[in-house]
Short mmCIF file of C-alpha atoms in Angstrom, two decimals:
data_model
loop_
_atom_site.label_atom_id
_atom_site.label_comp_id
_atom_site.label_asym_id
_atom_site.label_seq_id
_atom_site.Cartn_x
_atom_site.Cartn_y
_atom_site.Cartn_z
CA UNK A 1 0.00 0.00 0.00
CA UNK A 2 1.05 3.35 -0.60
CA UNK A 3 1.92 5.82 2.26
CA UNK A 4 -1.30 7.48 3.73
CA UNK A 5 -1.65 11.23 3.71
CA UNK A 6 -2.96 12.07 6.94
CA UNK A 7 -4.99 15.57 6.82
CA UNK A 8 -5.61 17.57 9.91
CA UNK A 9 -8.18 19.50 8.76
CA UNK A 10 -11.66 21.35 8.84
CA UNK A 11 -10.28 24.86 9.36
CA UNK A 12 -12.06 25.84 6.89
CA UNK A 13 -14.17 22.24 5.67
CA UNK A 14 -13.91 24.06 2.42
CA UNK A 15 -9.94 24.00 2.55
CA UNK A 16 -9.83 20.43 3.29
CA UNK A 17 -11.68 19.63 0.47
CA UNK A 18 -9.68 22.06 -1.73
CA UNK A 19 -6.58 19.90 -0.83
CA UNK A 20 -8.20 16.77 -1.42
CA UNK A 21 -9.65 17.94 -4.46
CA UNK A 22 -4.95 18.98 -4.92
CA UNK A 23 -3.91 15.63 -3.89
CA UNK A 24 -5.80 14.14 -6.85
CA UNK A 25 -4.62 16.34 -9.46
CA UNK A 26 -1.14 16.18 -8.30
CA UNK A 27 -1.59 12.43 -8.95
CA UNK A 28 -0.90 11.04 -12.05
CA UNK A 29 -2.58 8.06 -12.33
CA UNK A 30 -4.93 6.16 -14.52
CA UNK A 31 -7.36 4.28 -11.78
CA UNK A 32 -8.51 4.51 -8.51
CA UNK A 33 -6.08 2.50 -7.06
CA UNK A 34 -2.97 4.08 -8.44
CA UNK A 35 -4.32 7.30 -6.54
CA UNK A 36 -2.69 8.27 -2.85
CA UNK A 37 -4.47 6.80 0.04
CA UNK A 38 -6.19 9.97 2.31
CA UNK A 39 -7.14 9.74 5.73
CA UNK A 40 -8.62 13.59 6.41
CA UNK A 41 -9.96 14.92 10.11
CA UNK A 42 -11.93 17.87 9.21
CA UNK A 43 -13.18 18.96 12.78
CA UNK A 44 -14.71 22.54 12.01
CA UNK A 45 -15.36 23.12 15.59
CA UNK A 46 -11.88 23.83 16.22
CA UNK A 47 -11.70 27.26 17.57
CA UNK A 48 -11.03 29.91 15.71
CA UNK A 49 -6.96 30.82 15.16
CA UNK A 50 -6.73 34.06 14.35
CA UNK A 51 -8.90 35.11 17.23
CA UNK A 52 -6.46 32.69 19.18
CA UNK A 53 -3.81 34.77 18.12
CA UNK A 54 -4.84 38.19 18.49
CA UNK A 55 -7.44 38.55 21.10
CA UNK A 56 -7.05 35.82 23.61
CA UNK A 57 -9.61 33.45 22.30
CA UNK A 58 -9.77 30.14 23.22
CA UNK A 59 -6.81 27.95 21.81
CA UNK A 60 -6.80 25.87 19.38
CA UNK A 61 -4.22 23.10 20.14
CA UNK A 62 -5.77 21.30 22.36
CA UNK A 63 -8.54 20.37 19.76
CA UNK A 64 -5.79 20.34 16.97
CA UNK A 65 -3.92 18.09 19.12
CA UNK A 66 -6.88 15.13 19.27
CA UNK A 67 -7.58 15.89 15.90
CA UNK A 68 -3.55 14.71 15.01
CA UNK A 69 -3.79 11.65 17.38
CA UNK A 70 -6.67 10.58 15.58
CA UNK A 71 -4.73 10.56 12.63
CA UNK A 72 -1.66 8.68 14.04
CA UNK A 73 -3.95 6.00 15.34
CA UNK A 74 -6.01 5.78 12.37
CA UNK A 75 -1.98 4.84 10.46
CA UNK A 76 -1.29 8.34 8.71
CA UNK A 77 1.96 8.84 7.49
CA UNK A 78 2.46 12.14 6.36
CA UNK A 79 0.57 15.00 7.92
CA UNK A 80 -0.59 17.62 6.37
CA UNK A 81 -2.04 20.71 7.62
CA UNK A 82 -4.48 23.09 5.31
CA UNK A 83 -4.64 26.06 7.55
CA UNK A 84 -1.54 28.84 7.55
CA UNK A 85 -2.90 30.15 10.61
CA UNK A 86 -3.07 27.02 12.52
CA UNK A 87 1.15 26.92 12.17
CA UNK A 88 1.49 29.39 15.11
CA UNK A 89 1.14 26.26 17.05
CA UNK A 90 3.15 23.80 14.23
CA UNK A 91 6.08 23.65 17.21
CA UNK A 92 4.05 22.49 19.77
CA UNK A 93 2.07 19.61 17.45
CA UNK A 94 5.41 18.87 15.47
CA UNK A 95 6.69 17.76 19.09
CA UNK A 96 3.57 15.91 20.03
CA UNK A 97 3.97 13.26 17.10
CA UNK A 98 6.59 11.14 15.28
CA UNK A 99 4.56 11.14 12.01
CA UNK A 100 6.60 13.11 9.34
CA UNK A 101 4.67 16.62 9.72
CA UNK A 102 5.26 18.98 6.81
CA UNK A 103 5.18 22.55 7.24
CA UNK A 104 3.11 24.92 4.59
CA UNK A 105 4.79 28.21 5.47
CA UNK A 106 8.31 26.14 5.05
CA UNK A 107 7.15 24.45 1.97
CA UNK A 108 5.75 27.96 0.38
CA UNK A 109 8.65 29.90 1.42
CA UNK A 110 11.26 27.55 0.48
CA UNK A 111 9.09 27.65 -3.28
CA UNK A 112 9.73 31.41 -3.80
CA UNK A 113 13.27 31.11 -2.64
CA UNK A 114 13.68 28.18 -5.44
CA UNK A 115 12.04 30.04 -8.30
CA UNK A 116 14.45 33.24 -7.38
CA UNK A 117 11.21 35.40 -6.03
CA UNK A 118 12.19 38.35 -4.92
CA UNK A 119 9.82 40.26 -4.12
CA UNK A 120 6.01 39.23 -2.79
CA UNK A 121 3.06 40.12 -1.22
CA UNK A 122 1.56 38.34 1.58
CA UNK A 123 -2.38 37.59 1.51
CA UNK A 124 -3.79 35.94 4.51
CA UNK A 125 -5.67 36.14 8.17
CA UNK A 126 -4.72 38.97 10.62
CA UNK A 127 -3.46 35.93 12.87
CA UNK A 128 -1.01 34.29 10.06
CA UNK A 129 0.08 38.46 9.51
CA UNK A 130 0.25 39.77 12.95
CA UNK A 131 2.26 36.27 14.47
CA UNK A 132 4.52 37.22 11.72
CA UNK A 133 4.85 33.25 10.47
CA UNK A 134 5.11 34.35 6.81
CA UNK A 135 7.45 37.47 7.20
CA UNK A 136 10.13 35.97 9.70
CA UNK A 137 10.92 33.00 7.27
CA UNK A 138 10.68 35.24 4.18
CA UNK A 139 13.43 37.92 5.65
CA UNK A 140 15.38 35.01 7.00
CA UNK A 141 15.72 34.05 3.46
CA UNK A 142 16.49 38.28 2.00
CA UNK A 143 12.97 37.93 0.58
CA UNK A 144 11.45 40.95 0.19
CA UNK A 145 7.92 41.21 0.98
CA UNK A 146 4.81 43.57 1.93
CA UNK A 147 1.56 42.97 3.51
CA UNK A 148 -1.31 45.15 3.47
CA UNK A 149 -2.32 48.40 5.46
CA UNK A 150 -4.51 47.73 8.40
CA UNK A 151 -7.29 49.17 6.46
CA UNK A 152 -6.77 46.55 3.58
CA UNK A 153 -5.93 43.27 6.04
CA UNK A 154 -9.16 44.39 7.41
CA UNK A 155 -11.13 44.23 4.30
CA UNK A 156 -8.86 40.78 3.36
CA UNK A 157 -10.35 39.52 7.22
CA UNK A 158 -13.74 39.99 6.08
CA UNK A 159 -13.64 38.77 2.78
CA UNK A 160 -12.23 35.23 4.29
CA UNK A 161 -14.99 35.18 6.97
CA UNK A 162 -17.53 35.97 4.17
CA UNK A 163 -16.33 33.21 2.14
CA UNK A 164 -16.62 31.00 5.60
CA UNK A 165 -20.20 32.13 6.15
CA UNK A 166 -21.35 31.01 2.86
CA UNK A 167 -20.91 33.97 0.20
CA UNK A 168 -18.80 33.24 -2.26
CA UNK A 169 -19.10 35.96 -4.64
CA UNK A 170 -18.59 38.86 -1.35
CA UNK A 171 -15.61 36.98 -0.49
CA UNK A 172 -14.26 37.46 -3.99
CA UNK A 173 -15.25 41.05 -4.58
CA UNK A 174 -13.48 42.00 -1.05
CA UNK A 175 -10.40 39.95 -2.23
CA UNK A 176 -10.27 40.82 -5.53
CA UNK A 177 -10.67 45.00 -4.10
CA UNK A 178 -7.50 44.73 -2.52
CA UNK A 179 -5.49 43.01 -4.70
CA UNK A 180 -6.15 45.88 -7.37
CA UNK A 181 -4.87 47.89 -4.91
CA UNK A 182 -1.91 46.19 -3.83
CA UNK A 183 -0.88 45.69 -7.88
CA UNK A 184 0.62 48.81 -7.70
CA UNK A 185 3.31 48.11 -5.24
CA UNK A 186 5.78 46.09 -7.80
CA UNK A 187 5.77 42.63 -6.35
CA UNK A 188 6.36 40.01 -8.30
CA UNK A 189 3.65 37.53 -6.76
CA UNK A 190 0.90 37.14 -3.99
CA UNK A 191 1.52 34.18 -1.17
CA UNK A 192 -1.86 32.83 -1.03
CA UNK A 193 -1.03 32.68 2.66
CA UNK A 194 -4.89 31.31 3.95
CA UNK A 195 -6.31 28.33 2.75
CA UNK A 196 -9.39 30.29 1.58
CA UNK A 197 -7.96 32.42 -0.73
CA UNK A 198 -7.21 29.98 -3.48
CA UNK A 199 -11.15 28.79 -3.37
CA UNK A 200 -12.45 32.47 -3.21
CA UNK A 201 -9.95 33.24 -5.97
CA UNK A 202 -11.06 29.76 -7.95
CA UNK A 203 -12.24 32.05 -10.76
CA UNK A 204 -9.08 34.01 -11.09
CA UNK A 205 -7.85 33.64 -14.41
CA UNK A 206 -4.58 34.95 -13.51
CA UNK A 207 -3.39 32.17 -11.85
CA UNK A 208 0.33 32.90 -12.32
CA UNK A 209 0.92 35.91 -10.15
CA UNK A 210 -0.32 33.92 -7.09
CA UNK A 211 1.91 31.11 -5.31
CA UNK A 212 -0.55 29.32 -3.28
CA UNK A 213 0.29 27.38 -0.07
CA UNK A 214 -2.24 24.78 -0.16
CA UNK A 215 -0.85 23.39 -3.60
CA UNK A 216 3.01 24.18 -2.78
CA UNK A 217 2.48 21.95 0.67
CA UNK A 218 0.14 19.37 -1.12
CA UNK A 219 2.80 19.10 -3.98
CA UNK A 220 5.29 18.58 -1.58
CA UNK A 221 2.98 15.39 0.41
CA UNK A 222 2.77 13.85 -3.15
CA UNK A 223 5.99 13.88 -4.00
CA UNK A 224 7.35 12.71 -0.06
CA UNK A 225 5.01 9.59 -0.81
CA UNK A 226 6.79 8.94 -4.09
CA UNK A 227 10.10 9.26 -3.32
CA UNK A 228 9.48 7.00 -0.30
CA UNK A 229 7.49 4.54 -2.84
CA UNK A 230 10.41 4.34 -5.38
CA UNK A 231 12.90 4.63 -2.39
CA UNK A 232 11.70 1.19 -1.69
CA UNK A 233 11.12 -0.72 -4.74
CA UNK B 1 -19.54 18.52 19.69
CA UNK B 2 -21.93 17.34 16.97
CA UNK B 3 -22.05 14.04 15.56
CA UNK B 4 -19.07 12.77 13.24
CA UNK B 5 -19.89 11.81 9.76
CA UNK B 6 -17.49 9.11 8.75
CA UNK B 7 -16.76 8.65 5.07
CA UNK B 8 -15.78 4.98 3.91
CA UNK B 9 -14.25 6.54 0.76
CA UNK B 10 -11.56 6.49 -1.97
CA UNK B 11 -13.94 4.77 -4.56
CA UNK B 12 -12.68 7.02 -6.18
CA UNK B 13 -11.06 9.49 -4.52
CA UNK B 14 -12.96 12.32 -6.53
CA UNK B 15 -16.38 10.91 -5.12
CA UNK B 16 -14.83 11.41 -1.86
CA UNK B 17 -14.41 14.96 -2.38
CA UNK B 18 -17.69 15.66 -4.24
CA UNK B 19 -19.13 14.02 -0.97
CA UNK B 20 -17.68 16.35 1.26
CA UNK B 21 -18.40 19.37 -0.86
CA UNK B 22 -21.45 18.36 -1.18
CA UNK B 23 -21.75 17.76 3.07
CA UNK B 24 -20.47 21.43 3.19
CA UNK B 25 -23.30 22.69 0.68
CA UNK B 26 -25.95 21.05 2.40
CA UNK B 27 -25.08 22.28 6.22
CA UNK B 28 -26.45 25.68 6.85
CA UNK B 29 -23.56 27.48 8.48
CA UNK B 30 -21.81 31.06 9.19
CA UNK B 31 -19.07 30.33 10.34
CA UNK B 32 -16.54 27.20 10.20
CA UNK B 33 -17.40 26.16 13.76
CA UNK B 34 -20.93 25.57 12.57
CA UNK B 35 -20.18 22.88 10.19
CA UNK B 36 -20.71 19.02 11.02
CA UNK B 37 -17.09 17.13 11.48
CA UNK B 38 -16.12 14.60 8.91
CA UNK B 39 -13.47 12.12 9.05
CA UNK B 40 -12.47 10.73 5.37
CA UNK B 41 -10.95 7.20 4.84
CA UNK B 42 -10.04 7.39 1.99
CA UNK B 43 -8.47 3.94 -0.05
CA UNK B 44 -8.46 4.06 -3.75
CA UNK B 45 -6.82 0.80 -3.34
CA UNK B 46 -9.85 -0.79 -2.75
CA UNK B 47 -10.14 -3.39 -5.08
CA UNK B 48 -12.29 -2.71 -7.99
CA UNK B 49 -16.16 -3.42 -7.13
CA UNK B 50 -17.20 -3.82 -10.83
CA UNK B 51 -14.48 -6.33 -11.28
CA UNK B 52 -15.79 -7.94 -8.28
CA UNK B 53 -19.07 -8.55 -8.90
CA UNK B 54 -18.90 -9.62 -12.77
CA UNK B 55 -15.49 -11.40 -13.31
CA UNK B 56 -14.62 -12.33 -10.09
CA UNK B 57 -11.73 -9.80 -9.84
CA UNK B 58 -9.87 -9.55 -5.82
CA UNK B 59 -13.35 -9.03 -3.48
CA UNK B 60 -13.04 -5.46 -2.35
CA UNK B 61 -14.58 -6.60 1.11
CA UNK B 62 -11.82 -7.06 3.46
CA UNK B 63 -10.55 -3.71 2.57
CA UNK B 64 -13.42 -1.70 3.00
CA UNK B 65 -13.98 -3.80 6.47
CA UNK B 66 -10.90 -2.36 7.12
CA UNK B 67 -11.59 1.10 6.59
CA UNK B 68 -14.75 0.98 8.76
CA UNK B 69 -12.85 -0.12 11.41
CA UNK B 70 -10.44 2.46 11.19
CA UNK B 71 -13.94 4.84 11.31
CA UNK B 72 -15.23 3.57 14.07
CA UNK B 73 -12.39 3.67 16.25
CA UNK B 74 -11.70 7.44 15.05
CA UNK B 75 -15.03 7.78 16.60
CA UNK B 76 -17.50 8.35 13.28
CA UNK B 77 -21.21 8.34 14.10
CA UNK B 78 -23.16 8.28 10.91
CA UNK B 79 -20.79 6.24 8.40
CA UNK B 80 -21.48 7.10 4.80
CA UNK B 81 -19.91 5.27 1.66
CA UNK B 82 -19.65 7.07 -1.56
CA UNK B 83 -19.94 4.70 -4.20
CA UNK B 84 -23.07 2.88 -5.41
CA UNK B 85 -21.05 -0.47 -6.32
CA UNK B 86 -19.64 -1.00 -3.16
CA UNK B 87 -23.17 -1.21 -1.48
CA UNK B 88 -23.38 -4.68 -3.21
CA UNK B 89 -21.44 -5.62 0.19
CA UNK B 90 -23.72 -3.55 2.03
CA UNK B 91 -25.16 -6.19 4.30
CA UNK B 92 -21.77 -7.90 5.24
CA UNK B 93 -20.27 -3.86 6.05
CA UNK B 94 -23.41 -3.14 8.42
CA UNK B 95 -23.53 -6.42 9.91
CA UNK B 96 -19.42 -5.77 11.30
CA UNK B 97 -20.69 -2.62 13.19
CA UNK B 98 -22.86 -0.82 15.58
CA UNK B 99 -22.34 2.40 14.06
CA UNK B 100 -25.25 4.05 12.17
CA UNK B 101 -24.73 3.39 8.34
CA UNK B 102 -27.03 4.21 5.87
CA UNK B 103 -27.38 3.25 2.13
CA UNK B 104 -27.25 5.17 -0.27
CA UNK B 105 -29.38 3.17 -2.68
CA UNK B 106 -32.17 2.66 -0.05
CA UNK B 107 -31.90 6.50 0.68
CA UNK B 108 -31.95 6.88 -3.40
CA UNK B 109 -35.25 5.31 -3.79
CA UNK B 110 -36.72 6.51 -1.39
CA UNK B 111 -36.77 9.94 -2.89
CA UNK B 112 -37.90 8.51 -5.90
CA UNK B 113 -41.02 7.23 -4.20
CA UNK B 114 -41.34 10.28 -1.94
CA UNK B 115 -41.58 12.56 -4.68
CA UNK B 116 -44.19 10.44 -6.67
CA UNK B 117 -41.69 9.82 -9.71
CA UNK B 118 -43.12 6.53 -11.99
CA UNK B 119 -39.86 6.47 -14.64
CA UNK B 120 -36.25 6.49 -14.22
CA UNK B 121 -33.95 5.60 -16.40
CA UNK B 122 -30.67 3.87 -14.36
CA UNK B 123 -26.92 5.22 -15.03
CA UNK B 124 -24.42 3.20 -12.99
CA UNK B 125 -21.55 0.87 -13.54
CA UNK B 126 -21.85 -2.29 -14.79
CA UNK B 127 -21.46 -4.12 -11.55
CA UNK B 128 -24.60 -1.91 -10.26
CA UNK B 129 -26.45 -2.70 -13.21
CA UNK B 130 -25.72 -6.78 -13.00
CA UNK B 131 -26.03 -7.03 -9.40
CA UNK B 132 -29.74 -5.14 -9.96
CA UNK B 133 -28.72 -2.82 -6.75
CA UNK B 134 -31.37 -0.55 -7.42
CA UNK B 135 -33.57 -2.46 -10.08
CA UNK B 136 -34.55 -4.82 -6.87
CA UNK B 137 -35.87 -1.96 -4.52
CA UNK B 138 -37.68 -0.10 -7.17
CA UNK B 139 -39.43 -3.32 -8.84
CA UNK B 140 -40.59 -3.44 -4.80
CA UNK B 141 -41.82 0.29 -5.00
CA UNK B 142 -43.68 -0.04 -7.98
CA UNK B 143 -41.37 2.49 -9.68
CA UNK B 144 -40.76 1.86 -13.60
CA UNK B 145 -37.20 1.75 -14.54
CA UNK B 146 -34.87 1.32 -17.98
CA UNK B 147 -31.79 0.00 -18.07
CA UNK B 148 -29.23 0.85 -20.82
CA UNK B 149 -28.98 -1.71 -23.41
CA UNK B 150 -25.92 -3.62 -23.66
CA UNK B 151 -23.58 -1.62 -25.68
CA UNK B 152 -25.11 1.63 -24.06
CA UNK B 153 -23.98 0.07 -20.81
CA UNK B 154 -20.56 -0.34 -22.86
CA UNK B 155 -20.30 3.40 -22.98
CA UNK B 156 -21.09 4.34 -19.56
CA UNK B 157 -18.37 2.32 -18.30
CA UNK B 158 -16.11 3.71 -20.73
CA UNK B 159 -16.99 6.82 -19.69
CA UNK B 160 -16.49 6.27 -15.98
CA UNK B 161 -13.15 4.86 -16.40
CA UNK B 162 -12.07 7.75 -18.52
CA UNK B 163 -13.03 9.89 -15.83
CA UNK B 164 -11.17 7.67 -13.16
CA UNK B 165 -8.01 8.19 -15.53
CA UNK B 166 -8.34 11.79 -15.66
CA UNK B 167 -9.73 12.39 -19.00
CA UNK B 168 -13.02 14.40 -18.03
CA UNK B 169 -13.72 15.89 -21.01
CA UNK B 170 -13.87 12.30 -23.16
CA UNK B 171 -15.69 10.79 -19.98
CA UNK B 172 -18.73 14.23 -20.52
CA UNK B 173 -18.58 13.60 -24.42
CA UNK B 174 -19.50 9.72 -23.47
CA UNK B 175 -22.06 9.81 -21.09
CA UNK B 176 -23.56 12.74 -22.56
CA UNK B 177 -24.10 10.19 -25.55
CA UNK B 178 -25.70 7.59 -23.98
CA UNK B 179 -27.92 10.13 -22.15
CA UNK B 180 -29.17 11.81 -25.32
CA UNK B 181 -30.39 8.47 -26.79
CA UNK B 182 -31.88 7.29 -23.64
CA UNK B 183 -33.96 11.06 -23.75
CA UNK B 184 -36.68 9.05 -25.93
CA UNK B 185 -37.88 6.20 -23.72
CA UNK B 186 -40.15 8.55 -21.92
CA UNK B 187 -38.26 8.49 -18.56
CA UNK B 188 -39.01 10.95 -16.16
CA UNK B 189 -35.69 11.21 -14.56
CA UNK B 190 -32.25 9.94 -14.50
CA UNK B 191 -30.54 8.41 -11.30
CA UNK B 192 -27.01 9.24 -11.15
CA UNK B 193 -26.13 5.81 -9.78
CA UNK B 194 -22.34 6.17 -9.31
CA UNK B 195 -20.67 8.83 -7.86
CA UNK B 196 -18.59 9.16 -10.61
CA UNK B 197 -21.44 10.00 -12.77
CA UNK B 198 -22.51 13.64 -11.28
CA UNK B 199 -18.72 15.05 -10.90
CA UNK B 200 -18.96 14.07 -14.73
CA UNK B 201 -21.85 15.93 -15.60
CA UNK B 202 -21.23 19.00 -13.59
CA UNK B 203 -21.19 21.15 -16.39
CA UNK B 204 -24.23 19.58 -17.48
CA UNK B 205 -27.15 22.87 -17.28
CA UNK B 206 -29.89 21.20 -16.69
CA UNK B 207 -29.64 19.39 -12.89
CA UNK B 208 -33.53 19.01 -12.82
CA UNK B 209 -33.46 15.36 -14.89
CA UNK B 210 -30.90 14.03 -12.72
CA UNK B 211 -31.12 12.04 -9.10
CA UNK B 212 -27.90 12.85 -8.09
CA UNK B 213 -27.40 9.57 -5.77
CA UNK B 214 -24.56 11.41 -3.87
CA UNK B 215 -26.63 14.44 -3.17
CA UNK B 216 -29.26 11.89 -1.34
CA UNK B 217 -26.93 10.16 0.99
CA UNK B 218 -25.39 13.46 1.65
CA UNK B 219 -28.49 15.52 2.85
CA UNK B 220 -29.89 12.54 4.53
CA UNK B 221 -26.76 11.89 6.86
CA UNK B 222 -27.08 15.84 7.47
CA UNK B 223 -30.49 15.72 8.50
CA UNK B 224 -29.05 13.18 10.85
CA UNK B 225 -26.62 14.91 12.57
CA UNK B 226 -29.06 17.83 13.00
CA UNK B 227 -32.30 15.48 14.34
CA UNK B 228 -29.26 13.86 16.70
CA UNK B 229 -28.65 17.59 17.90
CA UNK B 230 -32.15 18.56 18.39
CA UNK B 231 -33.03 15.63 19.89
CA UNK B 232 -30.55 16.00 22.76
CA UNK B 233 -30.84 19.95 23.03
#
């Protein structure tokens, strides 16, 4: 059998399904059964991370943390997480588990260094911006980067919880608002830095000047279950 | 917490994911924490079912028991299982646990008789078709049904596998073919009897002619976790 993806999922249900929906297409097979085996947690009730993060809301990890031992019971392999936010606490569940845990920021940030990006803006909850996950890996690496005004990540905020509340087409008008704005500020590409953003953008036809994090990280799942595949036939 | 929809899935992986989407359309929620938790098994190395029932291809059984246990001890409540084939081993699944599990053939037909329809014409695999999955229940209900003829039945298939091996476009051009000639037998509607079939058709205008088979299962095991949660609160 092949290695199992393990998902810990459900922030938002919509992501999960987004990266299910990635680990197919990233696939290439020609049946069902050549396809990667998925085992995916999507507990929506987890509590919300940017609120987590910036007011004092409940936390997150504990829920997170049942969530991932369901998965390493249940015999996943490679863990996957399709929330940016939710890696403020990637330390802390990284250390909780000896299943191979990839990291999306890493994965996405490691990308633009690859493909010689130099300079990017960063699209994503107030949480993800204001903990900073993006931007300390990013200068790290001499990556230049911006993110937008307060007045902007607010109107990016809404448009994500719009999309979460059921309306699509707000979401995308919100999104789409800023990113007209932000055009103007010469980067070269937009971090689809919350798992959201690449389903409100879905009708984008643009698709090059984003890099989003859900496909870098599920790429990188894929291709960690192949090379362990042909590593041992 | 509400009550865990577990998804014995992977058959194929893509009917996994139109199930969840489709669990996500059907709950009526603002905000992520509102939505009904899911855990996905999903093995597209489940033996073929088709091959199963009509050449005597590998039994798919013993894997799929497998996945259910892996469900039930993840702690699913209302087990659901995305693919109209595999509920030829309906009887032996239920009978290996105590976990709600409903079928989505039974669940099917019932619709059919609830909403007073006398015609439907059946699009499945062949192993649906031979094993008479849903011929049997609607003979019982009084409910007319036409089968493709043989080389009709020839296409569908086709088309299904071409789907399964990523050519959608060939897999729309084929069962849009058989579906044109089958317009003329006077059927009322037509029961999208693998879950393959309505991901293939989803650019296909006009819904209203389909029983989306999928859809069914899904709103039923919604209306399930919501009658659970009233009937506690």
């Amino acid at each position: 059998m092949k290695k199992i993806i393990g998902i810990l999922g459900g922030m938002g249900p919509a992501a999960t399904v987004d990266a299910m929906e990635k680990i197919i297409e990233n696939t290439p097979a020609t049946c069902d059964q050549e396809h990667i085996p998925v085992i995916a947690v999507s507990f929506p009730d987890i509590p919300d991370r940017t609120t987590g993060i910036i007011s004092g809301g409940e936390s997150p990890l504990n829920k997170m943390l049942a969530a991932l031992k369901i998965l390493e019971e249940a015999g996943a392999q490679c863990i996957i997480m399709p929330c940016n936010t939710a890696h403020y606490w990637y330390d802390e569940l990284r250390a909780s588990t000896k299943i191979h845990f990839l990291n999306m920021i890493e994965v996405t940030c490691n990308k633009i260094v690859d493909e010689g990006i130099h300079h990017v803006a960063i699209l994503a909850t107030t949480g993800t911006i204001k903990a900073g996950l993006y931007q300390e890996r990013l200068e790290k690496e001499g990556v230049n980067f911006v993110v937008p005004d307060d007045v902007q990540q607010g109107v990016i905020m809404e448009s994500i919880l719009a999309y979460k509340s059921g309306d699509g087409e707000r979401a995308y008008q919100l999104m789409e608002s800023v990113i007209s704005l932000m055009k103007n500020v010469g980067v070269e590409k937009f971090i689809m830095g919350c798992t959201e953003i690449p389903i409100i953008l879905s009708s984008d036809g643009d698709k090059g000047r984003y890099i989003d994090a859900t496909d870098e990280l599920v790429k990188k799942a894929v291709s960690w279950c192949y090379s362990y595949e042909s590593f041992l036939s």
